[in-house]
Tab-separated table of C-alpha atoms and ligand atoms in Angstrom:
chain	number	residue	atom	x	y	z
V	1	MET	CA	115.552	78.426	120.117
V	2	PRO	CA	115.774	80.660	117.034
V	3	LEU	CA	117.058	79.290	113.735
V	4	ILE	CA	120.661	80.493	113.534
V	5	ASP	CA	123.055	79.564	110.737
V	6	GLN	CA	126.790	78.949	111.008
V	7	PHE	CA	127.518	82.629	110.303
V	8	GLY	CA	125.373	83.765	113.217
V	9	ARG	CA	122.444	84.976	111.104
V	10	THR	CA	118.983	84.431	112.584
V	11	ILE	CA	116.583	83.089	109.958
V	12	HIS	CA	113.081	84.402	110.553
V	13	ASP	CA	111.795	85.167	107.073
V	14	LEU	CA	110.307	82.452	104.831
V	15	ARG	CA	109.308	82.959	101.193
V	16	ILE	CA	107.004	80.366	99.713
V	17	SER	CA	106.449	80.121	95.982
V	18	ILE	CA	103.012	78.627	95.418
V	19	THR	CA	103.276	78.346	91.635
V	20	ASP	CA	105.885	78.973	88.980
V	21	ARG	CA	103.221	79.903	86.433
V	22	CYS	CA	102.940	83.574	85.564
V	23	ASN	CA	100.451	85.564	83.489
V	24	TYR	CA	103.156	88.120	82.615
V	25	ARG	CA	106.199	87.473	80.491
V	26	CYS	CA	108.465	90.334	81.490
V	27	VAL	CA	111.164	90.516	78.866
V	28	TYR	CA	114.057	90.579	81.351
V	29	CYS	CA	112.709	87.564	83.264
V	30	ARG	CA	111.060	85.172	80.819
V	31	THR	CA	112.009	83.805	77.431
V	32	GLY	CA	108.407	84.078	76.296
V	33	THR	CA	106.594	80.962	77.448
V	34	TYR	CA	103.818	80.865	80.036
V	35	GLY	CA	104.224	77.311	81.210
V	36	ALA	CA	105.127	75.894	84.579
V	37	GLN	CA	108.350	73.939	84.799
V	38	TYR	CA	107.806	72.508	88.249
V	39	PRO	CA	104.817	70.925	89.975
V	40	GLU	CA	102.702	72.767	92.523
V	41	LEU	CA	101.828	71.322	95.900
V	42	THR	CA	98.452	71.312	97.577
V	43	LEU	CA	97.431	73.966	100.019
V	44	ALA	CA	97.616	71.408	102.834
V	45	GLU	CA	101.220	70.602	101.919
V	46	TYR	CA	102.377	74.238	101.942
V	47	LEU	CA	100.524	74.719	105.186
V	48	ARG	CA	102.178	71.764	106.871
V	49	MET	CA	105.610	72.967	105.777
V	50	ALA	CA	104.862	76.507	106.959
V	51	ARG	CA	103.629	75.177	110.313
V	52	VAL	CA	106.915	73.362	110.889
V	53	PHE	CA	108.980	76.404	109.858
V	54	VAL	CA	106.955	78.639	112.186
V	55	SER	CA	107.355	76.183	115.066
V	56	LEU	CA	111.129	76.513	114.559
V	57	GLY	CA	111.238	80.324	114.695
V	58	ILE	CA	109.991	81.781	111.389
V	59	THR	CA	107.977	84.940	112.081
V	60	LYS	CA	107.372	86.345	108.573
V	61	ILE	CA	105.963	84.542	105.559
V	62	ARG	CA	105.816	86.008	102.064
V	63	LEU	CA	103.891	84.214	99.328
V	64	THR	CA	105.319	84.589	95.854
V	65	GLY	CA	105.756	82.790	92.563
V	66	GLY	CA	105.431	82.769	89.529
V	67	GLU	CA	102.311	84.787	90.073
V	68	PRO	CA	100.775	83.766	93.424
V	69	LEU	CA	97.343	85.274	92.677
V	70	LEU	CA	96.895	82.750	89.851
V	71	ARG	CA	96.089	80.241	92.585
V	72	LYS	CA	92.543	80.898	93.672
V	73	ASP	CA	93.103	78.956	96.884
V	74	VAL	CA	95.649	81.599	97.934
V	75	ILE	CA	92.975	83.344	100.018
V	76	GLU	CA	92.291	80.154	101.950
V	77	LEU	CA	96.026	79.582	102.343
V	78	VAL	CA	96.409	83.078	103.839
V	79	ARG	CA	93.515	82.389	106.198
V	80	GLN	CA	95.130	79.198	107.425
V	81	LEU	CA	98.610	80.707	107.675
V	82	HIS	CA	97.093	83.494	109.769
V	83	GLY	CA	95.870	80.803	112.158
V	84	LEU	CA	99.440	79.624	112.865
V	85	ARG	CA	101.231	80.883	115.964
V	86	THR	CA	104.893	81.865	116.141
V	87	VAL	CA	107.160	80.812	118.971
V	88	GLU	CA	106.055	84.031	120.721
V	89	GLY	CA	102.414	83.052	120.271
V	90	LYS	CA	101.566	85.643	117.603
V	91	PRO	CA	100.210	85.137	114.072
V	92	PRO	CA	103.080	85.268	111.566
V	93	GLU	CA	103.451	88.478	109.542
V	94	LEU	CA	102.002	87.718	106.122
V	95	ALA	CA	102.843	89.413	102.832
V	96	ILE	CA	102.465	88.681	99.125
V	97	THR	CA	104.614	89.724	96.174
V	98	THR	CA	102.451	90.001	93.063
V	99	ASN	CA	102.405	91.596	89.635
V	100	GLY	CA	99.076	93.094	90.754
V	101	HIS	CA	97.143	92.095	87.648
V	102	LEU	CA	94.440	90.282	89.639
V	103	LEU	CA	94.780	92.305	92.819
V	104	ALA	CA	91.864	94.724	92.387
V	105	GLU	CA	89.339	92.006	93.209
V	106	MET	CA	91.475	90.033	95.625
V	107	ALA	CA	92.889	92.779	97.873
V	108	GLU	CA	89.920	93.011	100.214
V	109	PRO	CA	89.366	89.228	100.634
V	110	LEU	CA	93.108	88.785	101.193
V	111	LYS	CA	93.048	91.441	103.909
V	112	GLN	CA	90.012	89.813	105.492
V	113	ALA	CA	91.838	86.471	105.456
V	114	GLY	CA	94.721	87.967	107.460
V	115	LEU	CA	97.204	89.324	104.920
V	116	ASP	CA	99.216	92.233	106.342
V	117	ARG	CA	100.968	93.731	103.334
V	118	VAL	CA	101.450	93.527	99.624
V	119	THR	CA	104.340	94.301	97.290
V	120	VAL	CA	103.403	94.990	93.680
V	121	SER	CA	105.952	94.728	90.889
V	122	MET	CA	105.889	97.530	88.312
V	123	ASP	CA	108.797	98.338	86.046
V	124	ALA	CA	107.281	101.422	84.370
V	125	VAL	CA	104.619	103.995	85.138
V	126	ASP	CA	104.093	104.727	81.471
V	127	PRO	CA	101.343	102.367	80.174
V	128	GLU	CA	102.983	101.765	76.794
V	129	ARG	CA	106.373	100.977	78.255
V	130	PHE	CA	104.670	98.807	80.846
V	131	ALA	CA	103.014	96.776	78.070
V	132	ARG	CA	106.308	96.367	76.214
V	133	ILE	CA	108.065	95.088	79.323
V	134	THR	CA	105.330	92.731	80.536
V	135	ARG	CA	104.086	91.707	77.084
V	136	MET	CA	100.581	92.232	78.487
V	137	PRO	CA	98.435	94.762	76.628
V	138	ASN	CA	96.478	97.085	78.965
V	139	GLY	CA	98.062	95.544	82.044
V	140	PHE	CA	98.967	98.917	83.521
V	141	GLU	CA	95.336	99.869	84.210
V	142	SER	CA	94.691	96.573	86.008
V	143	VAL	CA	97.812	96.919	88.129
V	144	LEU	CA	97.062	100.519	89.037
V	145	ALA	CA	93.567	99.459	90.093
V	146	GLY	CA	95.183	96.682	92.138
V	147	VAL	CA	97.555	99.105	93.881
V	148	ARG	CA	94.677	101.411	94.771
V	149	ALA	CA	92.503	98.527	95.972
V	150	ALA	CA	95.361	97.315	98.183
V	151	ARG	CA	95.630	100.755	99.790
V	152	ARG	CA	91.884	100.945	100.319
V	153	ALA	CA	91.910	97.474	101.886
V	154	GLY	CA	94.644	98.551	104.318
V	155	LEU	CA	97.390	96.272	102.959
V	156	THR	CA	99.780	99.048	103.822
V	157	PRO	CA	102.379	100.308	103.355
V	158	VAL	CA	101.921	99.207	99.737
V	159	LYS	CA	105.371	98.686	98.274
V	160	ILE	CA	106.171	98.837	94.575
V	161	ASN	CA	109.156	96.844	93.295
V	162	CYS	CA	110.800	98.170	90.145
V	163	VAL	CA	113.691	96.368	88.465
V	164	LEU	CA	115.826	98.790	86.482
V	165	LEU	CA	117.818	97.840	83.392
V	166	ARG	CA	120.078	100.211	81.541
V	167	GLY	CA	118.812	101.394	78.181
V	168	PHE	CA	115.415	100.076	79.035
V	169	ASN	CA	113.636	101.806	81.915
V	170	GLU	CA	116.176	103.752	83.960
V	171	ASP	CA	114.523	106.957	82.730
V	172	GLN	CA	111.463	105.989	84.790
V	173	VAL	CA	113.145	106.817	88.126
V	174	GLU	CA	111.819	110.362	88.363
V	175	ALA	CA	108.354	109.340	87.163
V	176	PHE	CA	108.319	106.746	89.940
V	177	GLY	CA	109.170	109.487	92.429
V	178	ARG	CA	106.034	111.323	91.318
V	179	PHE	CA	104.035	108.083	91.370
V	180	ALA	CA	105.134	107.393	94.966
V	181	GLN	CA	103.882	110.812	96.035
V	182	GLN	CA	100.626	110.665	94.086
V	183	GLU	CA	99.673	107.118	95.023
V	184	GLN	CA	101.162	107.174	98.544
V	185	VAL	CA	103.180	104.048	97.990
V	186	SER	CA	106.781	103.218	98.738
V	187	VAL	CA	108.775	102.483	95.568
V	188	ARG	CA	111.805	100.235	95.813
V	189	PHE	CA	114.221	100.037	92.914
V	190	ILE	CA	115.923	96.668	92.591
V	191	GLU	CA	119.238	96.031	90.916
V	192	PHE	CA	118.934	93.444	88.163
V	193	MET	CA	120.456	90.085	89.162
V	194	PRO	CA	121.665	87.216	86.945
V	195	LEU	CA	118.545	85.098	87.470
V	196	GLU	CA	116.784	85.484	84.129
V	197	GLU	CA	115.754	82.726	81.735
V	198	GLY	CA	117.371	84.316	78.693
V	199	ARG	CA	120.869	85.035	80.065
V	200	VAL	CA	121.024	88.731	79.226
V	201	TRP	CA	122.672	89.867	82.470
V	202	SER	CA	125.928	91.757	82.385
V	203	PRO	CA	127.341	94.197	84.940
V	204	GLU	CA	126.812	97.052	82.463
V	205	VAL	CA	123.036	96.495	82.423
V	206	VAL	CA	122.729	96.979	86.193
V	207	VAL	CA	121.480	100.405	87.267
V	208	THR	CA	123.148	100.847	90.620
V	209	LEU	CA	121.979	102.434	93.850
V	210	ALA	CA	124.308	105.388	93.238
V	211	GLU	CA	122.693	106.073	89.875
V	212	VAL	CA	119.153	105.824	91.205
V	213	VAL	CA	119.952	108.309	93.942
V	214	GLU	CA	121.541	110.682	91.420
V	215	ARG	CA	118.549	110.475	89.067
V	216	MET	CA	116.009	110.950	91.848
V	217	ALA	CA	117.821	114.108	92.969
V	218	HIS	CA	116.671	115.683	89.680
V	219	PHE	CA	113.082	115.072	90.734
V	220	ALA	CA	113.001	116.341	94.308
V	221	PRO	CA	115.214	116.656	97.397
V	222	PHE	CA	115.229	113.731	99.834
V	223	HIS	CA	117.274	112.330	102.692
V	224	GLU	CA	118.235	108.845	103.822
V	225	ILE	CA	116.457	107.332	106.825
V	226	ALA	CA	117.432	104.426	109.034
V	227	HIS	CA	116.793	100.887	107.829
V	228	GLU	CA	116.510	97.737	109.900
V	229	PRO	CA	119.776	95.758	109.982
V	230	SER	CA	118.211	92.773	108.186
V	231	SER	CA	116.382	94.960	105.672
V	232	THR	CA	117.576	94.602	102.099
V	233	SER	CA	116.576	98.128	101.263
V	234	ARG	CA	118.249	101.543	101.705
V	235	ARG	CA	115.435	103.972	102.473
V	236	TYR	CA	114.960	107.621	101.540
V	237	VAL	CA	112.153	110.069	102.238
V	238	PHE	CA	111.308	113.168	100.184
V	239	ASP	CA	111.954	116.371	102.119
V	240	ASP	CA	108.480	117.732	101.484
V	241	GLY	CA	107.006	114.912	103.528
V	242	GLY	CA	105.287	111.587	103.208
V	243	ALA	CA	106.470	109.565	100.268
V	244	GLU	CA	109.404	107.248	100.530
V	245	PHE	CA	111.561	105.285	98.132
V	246	GLY	CA	114.190	102.628	98.585
V	247	VAL	CA	116.917	100.856	96.689
V	248	ILE	CA	117.625	97.155	96.979
V	249	ALA	CA	121.210	96.748	95.853
V	250	PRO	CA	122.252	93.085	95.923
V	251	VAL	CA	124.868	93.731	93.216
V	252	SER	CA	126.547	97.012	94.193
V	253	LEU	CA	125.931	96.766	97.946
V	254	PRO	CA	125.349	93.114	98.882
V	255	PHE	CA	123.512	92.503	102.148
V	256	CYS	CA	124.253	88.781	102.552
V	257	GLY	CA	125.762	89.344	105.998
V	258	ALA	CA	122.338	90.407	107.282
V	259	CYS	CA	120.275	87.881	105.313
V	260	SER	CA	117.438	86.433	107.365
V	261	ARG	CA	115.720	84.541	104.526
V	262	ILE	CA	115.018	81.054	103.423
V	263	ARG	CA	112.947	80.019	100.418
V	264	LEU	CA	110.611	77.221	99.524
V	265	THR	CA	109.980	76.542	95.830
V	266	SER	CA	106.544	75.654	94.465
V	267	ASP	CA	107.570	71.980	94.318
V	268	GLY	CA	108.687	71.930	97.944
V	269	LYS	CA	112.464	72.403	97.732
V	270	ILE	CA	114.290	74.551	100.256
V	271	ARG	CA	116.692	77.126	98.819
V	272	THR	CA	118.884	78.959	101.289
V	273	CYS	CA	119.961	81.635	98.788
V	274	LEU	CA	118.594	82.928	95.467
V	275	PHE	CA	121.896	81.731	94.025
V	276	SER	CA	121.983	78.299	95.704
V	277	LEU	CA	123.350	75.564	93.483
V	278	ARG	CA	121.876	72.977	95.834
V	279	GLU	CA	118.319	72.412	97.075
V	280	HIS	CA	116.922	70.416	100.003
V	281	ASP	CA	113.873	68.261	99.349
V	282	LEU	CA	111.315	69.140	102.025
V	283	ARG	CA	108.488	67.594	100.002
V	284	ALA	CA	110.173	64.192	100.179
V	285	ALA	CA	110.678	64.608	103.925
V	286	MET	CA	106.924	65.004	104.343
V	287	SER	CA	106.236	61.372	103.553
V	288	SER	CA	106.629	60.324	107.179
V	289	ALA	CA	103.645	60.985	109.408
V	290	ASP	CA	105.522	62.930	112.054
V	291	ASP	CA	107.448	66.149	111.440
V	292	GLU	CA	110.832	64.931	112.638
V	293	GLU	CA	112.339	64.350	109.214
V	294	MET	CA	111.131	67.772	108.054
V	295	VAL	CA	112.742	69.419	111.077
V	296	ARG	CA	115.978	67.612	110.301
V	297	VAL	CA	115.970	68.763	106.652
V	298	ILE	CA	115.204	72.384	107.620
V	299	GLU	CA	117.934	72.463	110.268
V	300	TYR	CA	120.445	70.868	107.907
V	301	ALA	CA	119.590	73.374	105.160
V	302	ILE	CA	120.029	76.328	107.499
V	303	ALA	CA	123.292	74.958	108.856
V	304	ASN	CA	124.526	74.898	105.261
V	305	LYS	CA	123.219	78.289	104.150
V	306	GLU	CA	125.708	80.002	101.827
V	307	GLU	CA	127.767	82.801	103.345
V	308	ARG	CA	127.139	85.102	100.365
V	309	HIS	CA	126.464	85.240	96.662
V	310	HIS	CA	129.231	85.598	94.079
V	311	ILE	CA	127.577	87.806	91.457
V	312	GLY	CA	130.124	89.414	89.159
V	313	GLU	CA	133.058	87.300	90.411
V	314	PRO	CA	135.093	85.028	88.128
V	315	GLY	CA	133.636	81.525	88.209
V	316	PHE	CA	130.138	82.713	89.210
V	317	LEU	CA	127.605	80.025	88.330
V	318	GLN	CA	124.026	80.980	87.561
V	319	PRO	CA	121.624	78.593	89.319
V	320	GLY	CA	119.615	76.119	87.252
V	321	ARG	CA	116.329	77.777	88.204
V	322	SER	CA	115.548	81.305	87.100
V	323	MET	CA	113.743	83.858	89.292
V	324	VAL	CA	110.231	82.929	88.169
V	325	HIS	CA	110.847	79.280	89.068
V	326	ILE	CA	112.516	80.078	92.419
V	327	GLY	CA	110.096	82.675	93.726
V	328	GLY	CA	111.291	86.276	93.893
A	1	LIG	N1	104.834	87.514	89.899
A	1	LIG	C1	105.173	88.186	91.109
A	1	LIG	C2	105.637	89.591	90.837
A	1	LIG	O1	105.656	89.994	89.678
A	1	LIG	O2	105.963	90.280	91.790
A	1	LIG	C3	106.162	87.463	91.993
A	1	LIG	C4	107.336	86.812	91.343
A	1	LIG	S1	108.464	87.904	90.530
A	1	LIG	C5	109.698	86.750	89.992
A	1	LIG	C6	109.184	88.745	91.908
A	1	LIG	C7	110.047	89.941	91.619
A	1	LIG	O3	111.279	89.517	91.065
A	1	LIG	C8	109.469	90.950	90.636
A	1	LIG	O4	109.512	92.219	91.225
A	1	LIG	C9	110.423	90.886	89.471
A	1	LIG	O5	110.528	92.119	88.818
A	1	LIG	C10	111.711	90.503	90.147
A	1	LIG	N2	112.718	89.936	89.280
A	1	LIG	C11	112.563	89.034	88.298
A	1	LIG	N3	113.746	88.750	87.716
A	1	LIG	C12	114.678	89.491	88.362
A	1	LIG	C13	116.093	89.639	88.246
A	1	LIG	N4	116.777	88.946	87.342
A	1	LIG	N5	116.719	90.488	89.087
A	1	LIG	C14	116.024	91.185	90.014
A	1	LIG	N6	114.699	91.079	90.187
A	1	LIG	C15	114.036	90.255	89.376
């Protein structure tokens, strides 16, 4: 039986944060500290949780953080996750979201371990701007090498996530169009959400889907292509072939009605929405030897998944955890 919530949404996509540490301090995400706020679990603990989720109907697992590649045991975790079998008897689809800084050396071993795809976050294609945003000198070269290594390793299609903020990097849209064509990657622009540590979000800062599309039209002609119903991204392909870009628009075009996701934080708490004000303690439920209590907690969490987020509405409450501590 698939995992279906009270609004009829089938939940098949699990995101696991395996650390809330990060080696980047992107100015729109972090206040400036490196440190973890929450404990990390062992590989065996994440694996046990993932096994129970998969036995209940999860078919896709994405590892995230913090920066997931900071955990050297991530390759072994991927190998063991690849050994799980979905309800249909297949290995789960495995992906990682990473800042790409350590990817050049890890792409091939990750592929060998069973990783299917990678999403690399890049908010500028200009090295200086990139350094200002990430507060990491010379990071751009490492990330570019990581993107290329991922393509060579066959972790394709390589997706690039770019968060746009007004007055900050919205002028990078066209340059990203060129980058998508040159590097044969799919760039996805993401609307900025109120999930930052420093509370700088306001509706005016959000660069909307409509604006991205308008800016990209100055670069080259393109047309929209079909997207899967549960996909968060509107997809476009350049008319002269090949390269694709997308826009993920949780603010101007919310997709909560098609949400198929559930999240696990690095300390083993289930979050049913990025904006959940309540978490479910799966780590605590692991103390009994059998999996029954874990199944109960997962089913309860899904039954109580929020209908939608309330970004921009009066009374909106920002969750206690910011993006880096939830797992983006
Ligand atoms: N360290 C990894 C990385 O950089 O991809 C994984 C974690 S990071 C929190 C995941 C993604 O969330 C990144 O693409 C980041 O740009 C994005 N992100 C962070 N804060 C955000 C916000 N307030 N709104 C939208 N996206 C955000």
